[in-house]
PDB file of C-alpha atoms in Angstrom:
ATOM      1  CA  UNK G 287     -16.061  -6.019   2.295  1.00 48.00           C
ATOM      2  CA  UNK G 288     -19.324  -4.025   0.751  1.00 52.00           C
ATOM      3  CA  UNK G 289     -18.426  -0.947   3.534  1.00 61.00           C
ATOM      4  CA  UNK G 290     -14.761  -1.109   2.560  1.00 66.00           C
ATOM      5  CA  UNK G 291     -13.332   2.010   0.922  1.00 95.00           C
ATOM      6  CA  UNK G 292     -11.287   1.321  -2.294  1.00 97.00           C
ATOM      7  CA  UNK G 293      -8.509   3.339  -4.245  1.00 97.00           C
ATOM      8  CA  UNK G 294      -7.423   3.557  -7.910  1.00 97.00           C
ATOM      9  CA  UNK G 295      -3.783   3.178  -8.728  1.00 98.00           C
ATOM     10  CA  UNK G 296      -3.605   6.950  -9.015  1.00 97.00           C
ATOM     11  CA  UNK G 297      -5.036   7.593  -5.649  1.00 97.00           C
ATOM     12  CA  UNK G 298      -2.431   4.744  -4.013  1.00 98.00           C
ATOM     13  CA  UNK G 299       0.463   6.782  -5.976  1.00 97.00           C
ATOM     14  CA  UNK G 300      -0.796   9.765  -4.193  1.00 97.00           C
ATOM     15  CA  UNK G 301      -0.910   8.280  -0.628  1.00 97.00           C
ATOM     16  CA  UNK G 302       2.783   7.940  -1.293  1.00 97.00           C
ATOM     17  CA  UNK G 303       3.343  10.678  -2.360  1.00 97.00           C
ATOM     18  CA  UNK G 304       4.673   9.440  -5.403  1.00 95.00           C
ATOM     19  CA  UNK G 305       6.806   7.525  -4.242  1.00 96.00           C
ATOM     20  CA  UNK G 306       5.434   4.078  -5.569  1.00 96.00           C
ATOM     21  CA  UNK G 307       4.191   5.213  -8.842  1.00 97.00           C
ATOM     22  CA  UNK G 308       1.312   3.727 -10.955  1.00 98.00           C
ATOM     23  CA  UNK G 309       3.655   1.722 -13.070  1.00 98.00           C
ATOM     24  CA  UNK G 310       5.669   0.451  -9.908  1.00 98.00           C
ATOM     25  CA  UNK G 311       1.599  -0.786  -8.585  1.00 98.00           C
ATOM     26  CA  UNK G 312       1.353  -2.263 -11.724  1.00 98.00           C
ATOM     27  CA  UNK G 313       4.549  -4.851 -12.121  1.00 98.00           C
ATOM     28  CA  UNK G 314       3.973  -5.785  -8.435  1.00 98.00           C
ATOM     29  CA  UNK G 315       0.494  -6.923  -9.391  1.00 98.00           C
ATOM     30  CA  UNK G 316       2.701  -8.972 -12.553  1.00 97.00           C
ATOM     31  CA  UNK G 317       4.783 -10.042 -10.252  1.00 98.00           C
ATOM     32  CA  UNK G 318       2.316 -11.037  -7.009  1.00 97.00           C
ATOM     33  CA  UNK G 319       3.940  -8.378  -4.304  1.00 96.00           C
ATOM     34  CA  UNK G 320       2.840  -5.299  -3.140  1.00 96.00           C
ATOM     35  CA  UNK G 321      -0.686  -4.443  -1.424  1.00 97.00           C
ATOM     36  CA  UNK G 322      -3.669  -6.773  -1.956  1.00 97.00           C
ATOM     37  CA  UNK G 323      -6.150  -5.516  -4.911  1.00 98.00           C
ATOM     38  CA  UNK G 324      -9.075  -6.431  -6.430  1.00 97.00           C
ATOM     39  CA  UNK G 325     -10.000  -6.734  -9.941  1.00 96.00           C
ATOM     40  CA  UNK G 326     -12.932  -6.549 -11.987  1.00 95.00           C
ATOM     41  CA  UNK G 327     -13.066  -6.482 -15.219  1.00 97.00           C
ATOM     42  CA  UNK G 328     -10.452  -3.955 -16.434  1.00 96.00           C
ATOM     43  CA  UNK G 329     -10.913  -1.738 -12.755  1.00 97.00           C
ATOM     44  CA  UNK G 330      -7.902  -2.231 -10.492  1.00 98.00           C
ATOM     45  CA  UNK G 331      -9.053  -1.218  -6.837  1.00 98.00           C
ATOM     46  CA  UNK G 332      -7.364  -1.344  -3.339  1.00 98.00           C
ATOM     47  CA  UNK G 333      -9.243  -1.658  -0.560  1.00 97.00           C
ATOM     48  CA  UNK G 334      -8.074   0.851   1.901  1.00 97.00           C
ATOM     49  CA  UNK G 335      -7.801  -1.861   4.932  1.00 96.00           C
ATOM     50  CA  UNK G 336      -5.362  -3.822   2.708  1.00 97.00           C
ATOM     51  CA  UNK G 337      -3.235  -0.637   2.237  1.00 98.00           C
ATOM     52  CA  UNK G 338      -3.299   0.127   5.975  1.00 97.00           C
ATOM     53  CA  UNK G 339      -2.514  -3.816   6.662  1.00 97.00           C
ATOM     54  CA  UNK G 340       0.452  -3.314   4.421  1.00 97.00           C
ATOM     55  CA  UNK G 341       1.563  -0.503   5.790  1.00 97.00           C
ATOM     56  CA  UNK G 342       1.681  -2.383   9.223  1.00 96.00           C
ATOM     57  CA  UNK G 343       3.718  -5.328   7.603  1.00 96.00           C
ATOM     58  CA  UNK G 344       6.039  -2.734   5.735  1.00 95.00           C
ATOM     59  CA  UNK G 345       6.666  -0.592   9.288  1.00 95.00           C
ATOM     60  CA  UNK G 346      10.241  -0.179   9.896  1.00 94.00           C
ATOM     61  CA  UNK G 347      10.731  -0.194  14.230  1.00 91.00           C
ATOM     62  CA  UNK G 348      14.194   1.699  15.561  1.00 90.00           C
ATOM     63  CA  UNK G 349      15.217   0.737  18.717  1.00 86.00           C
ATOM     64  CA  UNK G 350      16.221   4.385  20.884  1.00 80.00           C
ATOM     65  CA  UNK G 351      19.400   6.005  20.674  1.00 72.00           C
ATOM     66  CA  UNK G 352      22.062   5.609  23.604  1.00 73.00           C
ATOM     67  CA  UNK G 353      21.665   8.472  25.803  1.00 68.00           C
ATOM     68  CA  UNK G 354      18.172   9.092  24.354  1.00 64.00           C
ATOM     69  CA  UNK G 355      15.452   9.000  27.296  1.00 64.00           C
ATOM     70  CA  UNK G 356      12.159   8.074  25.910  1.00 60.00           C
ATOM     71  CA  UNK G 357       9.953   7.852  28.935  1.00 61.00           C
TER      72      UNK G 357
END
């Protein structure tokens, strides 16, 4: 993990766009959901594989349309 890039709390709030504030990060960390983190000392980091892993396991599939040609 020493080449792996991490975020702060902020910087995760701003990959959503807001969306999953800092204070929705931190009660998923009380409550063991939400993206792997690491923690030293006081520091709260993401590692930005984690996030993208996350993302992966969060991805919501649609299945086409009728009528819709997606070739």
């Amino acid at each position: 993990m020493s080449d792996a890039k991490f975020l702060t709390p902020e910087e995760v709030s701003g990959r959503y766009r807001g969306e999953v504030t800092v204070g929705t990060l931190r009660n998923w960390r009380s409550m063991r959901i939400g993206p792997a983190y690491v923690k030293i000392g006081k520091a709260v980091l993401y590692p930005v594989d984690e996030l993208e892993a996350w993302d992966r396991i969060n991805l919501v599939v649609c299945r086409a349309s009728k009528g819709l040609d997606v070739s």
